[in-house]
Coordinates of C-alpha atoms and ligand atoms in Angstrom, one line a residue:
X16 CA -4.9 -24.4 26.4
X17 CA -2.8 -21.5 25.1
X18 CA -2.2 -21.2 21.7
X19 CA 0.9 -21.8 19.5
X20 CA 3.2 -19.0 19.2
X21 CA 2.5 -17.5 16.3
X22 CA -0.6 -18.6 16.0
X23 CA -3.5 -16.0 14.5
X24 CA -6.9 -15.6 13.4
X25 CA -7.7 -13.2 10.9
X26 CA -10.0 -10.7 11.1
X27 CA -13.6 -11.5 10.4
X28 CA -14.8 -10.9 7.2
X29 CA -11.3 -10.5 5.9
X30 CA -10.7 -11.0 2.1
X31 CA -7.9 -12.8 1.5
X32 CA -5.7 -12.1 -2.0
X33 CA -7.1 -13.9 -5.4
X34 CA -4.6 -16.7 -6.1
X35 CA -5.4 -17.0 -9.6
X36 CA -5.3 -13.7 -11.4
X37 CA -6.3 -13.6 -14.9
X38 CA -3.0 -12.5 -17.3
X39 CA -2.5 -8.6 -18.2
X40 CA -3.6 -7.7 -21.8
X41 CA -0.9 -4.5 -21.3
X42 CA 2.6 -5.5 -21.3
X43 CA 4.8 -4.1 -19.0
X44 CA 8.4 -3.1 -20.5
X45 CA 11.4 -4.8 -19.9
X46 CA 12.7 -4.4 -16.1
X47 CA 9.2 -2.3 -14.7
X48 CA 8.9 -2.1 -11.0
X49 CA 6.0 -3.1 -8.6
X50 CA 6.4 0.1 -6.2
X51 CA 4.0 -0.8 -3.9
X52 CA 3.2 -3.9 -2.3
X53 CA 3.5 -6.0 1.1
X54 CA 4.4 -9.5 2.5
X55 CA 2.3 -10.6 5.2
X56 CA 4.4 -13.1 7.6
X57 CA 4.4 -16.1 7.8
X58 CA 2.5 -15.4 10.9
X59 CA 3.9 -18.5 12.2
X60 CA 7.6 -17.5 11.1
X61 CA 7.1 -13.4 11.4
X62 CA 4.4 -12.9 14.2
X63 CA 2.0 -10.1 13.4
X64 CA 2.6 -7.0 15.7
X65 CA 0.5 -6.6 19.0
X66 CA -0.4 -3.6 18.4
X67 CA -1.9 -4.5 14.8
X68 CA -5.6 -3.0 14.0
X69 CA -6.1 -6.2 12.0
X70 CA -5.0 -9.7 11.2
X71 CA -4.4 -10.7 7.6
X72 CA -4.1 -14.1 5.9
X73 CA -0.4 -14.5 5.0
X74 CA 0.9 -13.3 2.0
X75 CA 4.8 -14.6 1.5
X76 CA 7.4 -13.2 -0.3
X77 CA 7.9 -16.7 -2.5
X78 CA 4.0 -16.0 -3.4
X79 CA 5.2 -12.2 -4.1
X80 CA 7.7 -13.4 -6.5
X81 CA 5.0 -15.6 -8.3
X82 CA 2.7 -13.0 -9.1
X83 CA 5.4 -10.4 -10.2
X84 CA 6.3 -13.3 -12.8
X85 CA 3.2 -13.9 -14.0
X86 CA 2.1 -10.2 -14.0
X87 CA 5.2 -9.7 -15.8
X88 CA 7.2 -7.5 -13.8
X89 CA 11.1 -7.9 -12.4
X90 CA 11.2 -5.8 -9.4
X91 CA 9.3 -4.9 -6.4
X92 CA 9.5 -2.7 -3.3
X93 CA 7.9 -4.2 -0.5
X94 CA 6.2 -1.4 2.1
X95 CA 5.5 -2.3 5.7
X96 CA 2.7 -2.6 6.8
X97 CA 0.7 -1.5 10.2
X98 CA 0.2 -5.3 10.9
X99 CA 3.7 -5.6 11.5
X100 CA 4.6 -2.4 13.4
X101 CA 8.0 -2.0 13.7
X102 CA 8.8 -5.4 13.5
X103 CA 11.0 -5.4 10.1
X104 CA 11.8 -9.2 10.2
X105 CA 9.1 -10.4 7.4
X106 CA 10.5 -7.0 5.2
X107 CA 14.6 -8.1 6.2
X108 CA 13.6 -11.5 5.2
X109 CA 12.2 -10.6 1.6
X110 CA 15.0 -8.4 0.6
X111 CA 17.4 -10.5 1.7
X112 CA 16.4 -13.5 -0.4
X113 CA 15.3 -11.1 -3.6
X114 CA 18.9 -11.5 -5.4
X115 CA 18.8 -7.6 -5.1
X116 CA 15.1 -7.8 -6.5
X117 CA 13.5 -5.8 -4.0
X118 CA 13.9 -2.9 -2.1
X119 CA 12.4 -1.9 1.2
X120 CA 10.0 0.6 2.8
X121 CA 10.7 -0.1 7.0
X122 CA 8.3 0.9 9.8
X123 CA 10.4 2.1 12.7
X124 CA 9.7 3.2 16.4
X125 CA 11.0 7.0 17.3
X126 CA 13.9 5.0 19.5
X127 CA 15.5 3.0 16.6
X128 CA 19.4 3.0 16.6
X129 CA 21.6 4.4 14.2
X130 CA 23.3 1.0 14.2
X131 CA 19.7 -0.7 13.3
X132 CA 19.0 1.9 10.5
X133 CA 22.4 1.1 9.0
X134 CA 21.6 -2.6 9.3
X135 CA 18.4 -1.8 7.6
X136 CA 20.1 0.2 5.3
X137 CA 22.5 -2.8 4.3
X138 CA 19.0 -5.2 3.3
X139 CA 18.1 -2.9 1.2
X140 CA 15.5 -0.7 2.9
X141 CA 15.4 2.8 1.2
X142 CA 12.9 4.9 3.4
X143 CA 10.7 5.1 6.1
X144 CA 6.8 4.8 6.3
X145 CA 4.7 7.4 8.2
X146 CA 1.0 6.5 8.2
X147 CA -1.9 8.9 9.5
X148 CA -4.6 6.9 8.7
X149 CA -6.9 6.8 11.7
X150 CA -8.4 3.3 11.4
X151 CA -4.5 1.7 10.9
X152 CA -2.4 3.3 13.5
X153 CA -2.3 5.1 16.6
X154 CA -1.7 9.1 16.4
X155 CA 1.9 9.8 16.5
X156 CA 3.1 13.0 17.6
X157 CA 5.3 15.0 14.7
X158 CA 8.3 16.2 16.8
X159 CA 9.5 12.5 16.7
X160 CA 8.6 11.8 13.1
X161 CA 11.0 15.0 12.1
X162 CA 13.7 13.4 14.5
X163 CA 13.4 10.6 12.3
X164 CA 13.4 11.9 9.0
X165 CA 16.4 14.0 10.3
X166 CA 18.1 11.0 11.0
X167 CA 17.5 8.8 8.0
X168 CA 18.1 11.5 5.4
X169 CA 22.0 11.1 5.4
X170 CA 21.4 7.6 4.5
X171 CA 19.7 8.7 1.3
X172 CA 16.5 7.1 2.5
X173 CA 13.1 8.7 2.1
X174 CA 9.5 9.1 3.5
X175 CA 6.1 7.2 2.4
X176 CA 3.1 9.2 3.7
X177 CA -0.1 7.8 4.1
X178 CA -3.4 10.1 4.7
X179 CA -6.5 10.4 3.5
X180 CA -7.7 13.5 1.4
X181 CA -9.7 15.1 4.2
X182 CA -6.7 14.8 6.9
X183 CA -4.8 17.0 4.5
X184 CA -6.1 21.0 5.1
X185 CA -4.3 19.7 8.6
X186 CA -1.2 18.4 7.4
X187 CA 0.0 20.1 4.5
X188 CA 2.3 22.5 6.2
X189 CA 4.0 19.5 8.3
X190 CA 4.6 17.2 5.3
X191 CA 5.7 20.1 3.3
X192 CA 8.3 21.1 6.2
X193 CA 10.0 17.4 5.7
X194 CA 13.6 17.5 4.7
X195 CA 13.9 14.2 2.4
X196 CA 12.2 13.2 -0.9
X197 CA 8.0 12.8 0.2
X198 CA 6.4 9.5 -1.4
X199 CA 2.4 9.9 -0.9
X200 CA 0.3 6.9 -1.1
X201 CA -2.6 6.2 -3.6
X202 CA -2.9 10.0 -4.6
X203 CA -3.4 10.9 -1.3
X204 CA -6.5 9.2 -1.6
X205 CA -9.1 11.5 -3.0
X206 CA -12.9 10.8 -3.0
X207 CA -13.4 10.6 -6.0
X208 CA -16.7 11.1 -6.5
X209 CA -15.8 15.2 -6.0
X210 CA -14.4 16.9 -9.2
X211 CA -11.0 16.2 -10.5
X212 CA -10.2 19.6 -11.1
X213 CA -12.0 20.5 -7.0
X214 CA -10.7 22.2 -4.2
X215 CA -9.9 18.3 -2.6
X216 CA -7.6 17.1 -4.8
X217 CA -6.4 20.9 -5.9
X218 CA -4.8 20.5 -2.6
X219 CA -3.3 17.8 -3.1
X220 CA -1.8 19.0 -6.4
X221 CA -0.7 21.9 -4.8
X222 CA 1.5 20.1 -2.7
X223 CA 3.4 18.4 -5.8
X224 CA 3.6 21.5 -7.8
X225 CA 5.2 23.2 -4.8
X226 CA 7.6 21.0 -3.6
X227 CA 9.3 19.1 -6.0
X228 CA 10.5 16.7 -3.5
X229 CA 7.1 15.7 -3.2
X230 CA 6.4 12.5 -5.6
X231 CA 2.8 9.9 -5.8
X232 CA 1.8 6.6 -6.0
X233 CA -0.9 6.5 -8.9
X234 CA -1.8 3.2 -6.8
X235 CA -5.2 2.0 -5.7
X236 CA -7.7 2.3 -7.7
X237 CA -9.9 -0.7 -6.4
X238 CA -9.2 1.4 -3.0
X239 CA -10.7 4.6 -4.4
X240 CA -13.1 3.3 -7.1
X241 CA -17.0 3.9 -6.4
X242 CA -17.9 2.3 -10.1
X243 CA -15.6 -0.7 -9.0
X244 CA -13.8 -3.3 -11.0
X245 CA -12.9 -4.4 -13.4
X246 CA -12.0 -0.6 -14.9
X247 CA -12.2 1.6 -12.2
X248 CA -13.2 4.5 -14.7
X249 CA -14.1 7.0 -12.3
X250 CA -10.2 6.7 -10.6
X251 CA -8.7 7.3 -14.6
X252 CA -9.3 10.9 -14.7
X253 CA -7.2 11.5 -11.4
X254 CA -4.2 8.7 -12.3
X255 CA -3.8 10.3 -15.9
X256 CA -3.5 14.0 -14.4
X257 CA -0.7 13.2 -12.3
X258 CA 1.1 11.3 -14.2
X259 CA 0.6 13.4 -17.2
X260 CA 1.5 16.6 -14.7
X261 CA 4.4 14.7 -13.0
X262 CA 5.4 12.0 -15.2
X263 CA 9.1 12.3 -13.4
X264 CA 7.6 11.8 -9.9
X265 CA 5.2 8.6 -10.2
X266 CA 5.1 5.2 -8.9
X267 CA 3.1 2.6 -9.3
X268 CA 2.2 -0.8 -7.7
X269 CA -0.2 -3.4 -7.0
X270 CA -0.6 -3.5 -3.7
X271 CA -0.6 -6.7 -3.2
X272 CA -2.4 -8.7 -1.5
X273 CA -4.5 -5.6 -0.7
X274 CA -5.0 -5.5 3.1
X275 CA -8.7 -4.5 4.3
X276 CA -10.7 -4.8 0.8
X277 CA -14.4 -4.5 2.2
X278 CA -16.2 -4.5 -1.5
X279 CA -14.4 -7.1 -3.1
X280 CA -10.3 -8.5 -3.8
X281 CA -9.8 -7.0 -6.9
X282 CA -7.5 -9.4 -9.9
X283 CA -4.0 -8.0 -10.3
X284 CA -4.1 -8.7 -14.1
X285 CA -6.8 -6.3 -14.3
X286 CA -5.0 -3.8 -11.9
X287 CA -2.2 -3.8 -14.4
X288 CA -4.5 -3.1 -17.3
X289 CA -5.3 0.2 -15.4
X290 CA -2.1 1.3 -16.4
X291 CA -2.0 2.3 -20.3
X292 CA -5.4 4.1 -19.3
X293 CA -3.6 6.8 -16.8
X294 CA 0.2 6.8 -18.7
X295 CA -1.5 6.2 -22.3
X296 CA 2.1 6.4 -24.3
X297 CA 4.9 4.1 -24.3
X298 CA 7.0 6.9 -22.8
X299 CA 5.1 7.3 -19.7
X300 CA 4.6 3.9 -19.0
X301 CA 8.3 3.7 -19.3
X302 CA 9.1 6.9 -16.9
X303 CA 6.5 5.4 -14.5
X304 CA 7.1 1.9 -14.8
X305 CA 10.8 1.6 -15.2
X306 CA 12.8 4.9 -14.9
X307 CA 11.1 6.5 -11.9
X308 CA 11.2 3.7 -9.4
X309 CA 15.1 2.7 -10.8
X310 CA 16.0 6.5 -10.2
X311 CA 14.6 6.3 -6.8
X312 CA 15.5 3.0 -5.4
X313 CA 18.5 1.4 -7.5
X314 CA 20.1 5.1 -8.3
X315 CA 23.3 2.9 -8.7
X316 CA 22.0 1.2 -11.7
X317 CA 21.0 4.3 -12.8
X318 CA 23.7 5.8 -15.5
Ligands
0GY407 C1 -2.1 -0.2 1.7 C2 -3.4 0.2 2.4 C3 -3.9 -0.1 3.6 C4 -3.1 -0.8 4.7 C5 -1.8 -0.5 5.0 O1 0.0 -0.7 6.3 C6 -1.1 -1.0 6.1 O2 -1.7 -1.7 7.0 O3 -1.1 0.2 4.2 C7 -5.3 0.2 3.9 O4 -5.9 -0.4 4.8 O5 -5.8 1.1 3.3 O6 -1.5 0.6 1.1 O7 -1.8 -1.4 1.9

């Protein structure tokens, strides 16, 4: 018998999001941002992609909108993610049901229409995701990612990169050659058991200092953390430097519902207590939290 449409098995092993996550000690100010998270299907409404490297559990956007509530935030922007490919539908669907709540981050195929980019556009998406991450996607070549970023920057949109540390010796001069503002993921994910102030994530601080088109997710931490939850106190010294370096150019999110943990599904009250240790004074947390993320996705709420 063949199965349902829709139908889906997750990945062995796979660890689905904690449904009951304790409440924040740190209060978020009025109208912050959740930068950085995903909705997973319905896989029986939104089909995960065949070309996916993994299967989550679903992860909808009406359980989004409950944790941003009790997490105490008001906005989000929802990235795609490699489980869905190209397939925007899940994203389109989120956006378009947020009351202007959420903004966008699309994964598209090199042969997208203008006409689909506009309609895109119109939902709320903001950008474009390009991820290099080996185990996630299949290489891409770069001549059809510039086409791309050539195309979407007279919409205003922007690029999320996604790499880890080591792939970036190799990439540095492409990313820095793209022509619209440059979002990285989770610091560019440093090991960070090597030295704050190393050649690694020297690099990486390089690339902001340089090109001031170039922003950061301070994201991650229960991605990156080797001392693990619930402080992640070997992640604080990298967080605080960039935000304290680039408080203009910072994002920060949950994650949400954290696709591919392997060492445990970290609680998202305790992610947002990670926060006052990286931005420590009121006014960062407000530039990161609030100003940053409104600047960049809801410019026209922005006086
Ligand atoms: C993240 C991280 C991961 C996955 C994806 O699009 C994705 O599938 O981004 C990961 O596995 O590290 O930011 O969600």
């Amino acid at each position: 018998m063949s199965a349902a449409p829709g139908a889906f098995e997750k990945t062995p092993g796979w660890l689905d999001w904690d449904s009951s996550p304790s409440r924040p000690a740190f209060v978020p100010p009025p109208g912050a941002v959740d930068a950085h998270c995903h909705v997973f299907g319905p896989g029986a409404q939104f089909p995960y992609a065949p070309q996916r490297k993994y299967t989550p559990c679903d992860a909808s956007r009406q359980q989004l909108v409950a944790l941003r509530e009790h997490l105490g935030f008001s906005r989000n922007v929802v990235v795609q993610a490699t489980c869905h490919g190209s397939d925007n539908r899940a994203l389109v669907d989120a956006l378009a049901n947020s009351d202007g709540t959420m903004r966008g981050i699309a994964g598209v195929a090199p042969d997208i229409r203008d006409e689909e980019l506009e309609e895109l556009d119109t939902a709320g998406v903001r950008g474009v995701r390009f991820n290099f991450v080996k185990r996630l996607v299949d290489a891409l070549p770069r001549e059809p990612l510039i086409e791309i970023a050539e195309r979407i920057a007279p919409l205003g949109w922007h690029i999320v990169i996604y790499f880890e540390a080591q792939e970036l010796p190799e990439l540095y001069e492409f990313f820095a050659s793209l022509p619209t503002t440059v979002v990285v993921d989770h610091m560019g994910r440093p090991d960070v058991s090597r030295p704050v102030d190393g050649a690694e994530f020297g690099l990486f601080l390089r690339l902001l200092r340089e090109h001031d088109n170039f922003w950061s997710k301070v994201t991650c931490p229960e991605r990156l953390s080797q001392s693990g939850p619930p402080d992640y106190s070997d992640v604080v010294p990298f967080g605080r430097r960039v935000v304290e370096e680039f408080p203009d150019r910072v994002l920060w999110g949950t994650d949400w519902p954290h696709p591919n943990m392997k060492t445990h599904m970290p609680d998202d009250g305790k992610l947002v207590d990670f926060i006052p240790k990286i931005a420590p004074t009121p006014k960062l947390q407000r530039k990161l939290l609030v100003d940053n993320p409104m600047r960049l996705y809801w410019p026209e709420e922005v006086n």
